[in-house]
């Protein structure tokens, strides 16, 4: 690939600030859905312990979570995108600065399965890091939930986030992938990081990754059928001492799928 053939290894101490992605990625271009306005989403089996989201209109919600006297509530601005009929990715941020939390909900009204990713900041050895906790439920009381999947393993996918930002991902196994910036603010940067994937529907996956160099957590939907991804990155910029929230969508192309030789075959 011509883009890659002109690049070389970039030492970590020469990496730019994580905020270089903000201008290149641009705004999330997919329209917000109004389908959830006026509805209530209750996640959890016990009413006094469940998490409740009340979608007041297309843009604002109230949330409440916790048990008894420890239950907390608040308001937030959200965006819901209907990725496929009845399947939504819902995203909002509550709090500010290092106390901020990014909540991403994947709701499948067809099956009742709902997965929630909550990203927050912690301090590790004096440095700000991000962690994401996932919960899995079914709002219809069914056993169906989003399950870990190997559906991306072996694939090499080219992502076009904007006219000036392109990356490739190589999915190595269930928990490891490699990313590489071919064009844009992080051009030439590459790393291998921890990831997870869950199947939502045929050729539709929740994908999560966390970076070990930059303080970044990402939660998104990868749709191989419609050839796009929808999601967000959430992190902390140490250089600017500021929060980074980057909603995005991209167009994707599966470049190839690796099939390993059968070492047990005779010949």
mmCIF file of C-alpha atoms in Angstrom, residues 9 87 140:
data_model
loop_
_atom_site.group_PDB
_atom_site.id
_atom_site.type_symbol
_atom_site.label_atom_id
_atom_site.label_comp_id
_atom_site.label_asym_id
_atom_site.label_seq_id
_atom_site.Cartn_x
_atom_site.Cartn_y
_atom_site.Cartn_z
ATOM 1 C CA UNK A 9 8.265 3.453 13.055
ATOM 2 C CA UNK A 87 -31.159 -1.587 16.938
ATOM 3 C CA UNK A 140 -37.951 -8.536 27.992
#
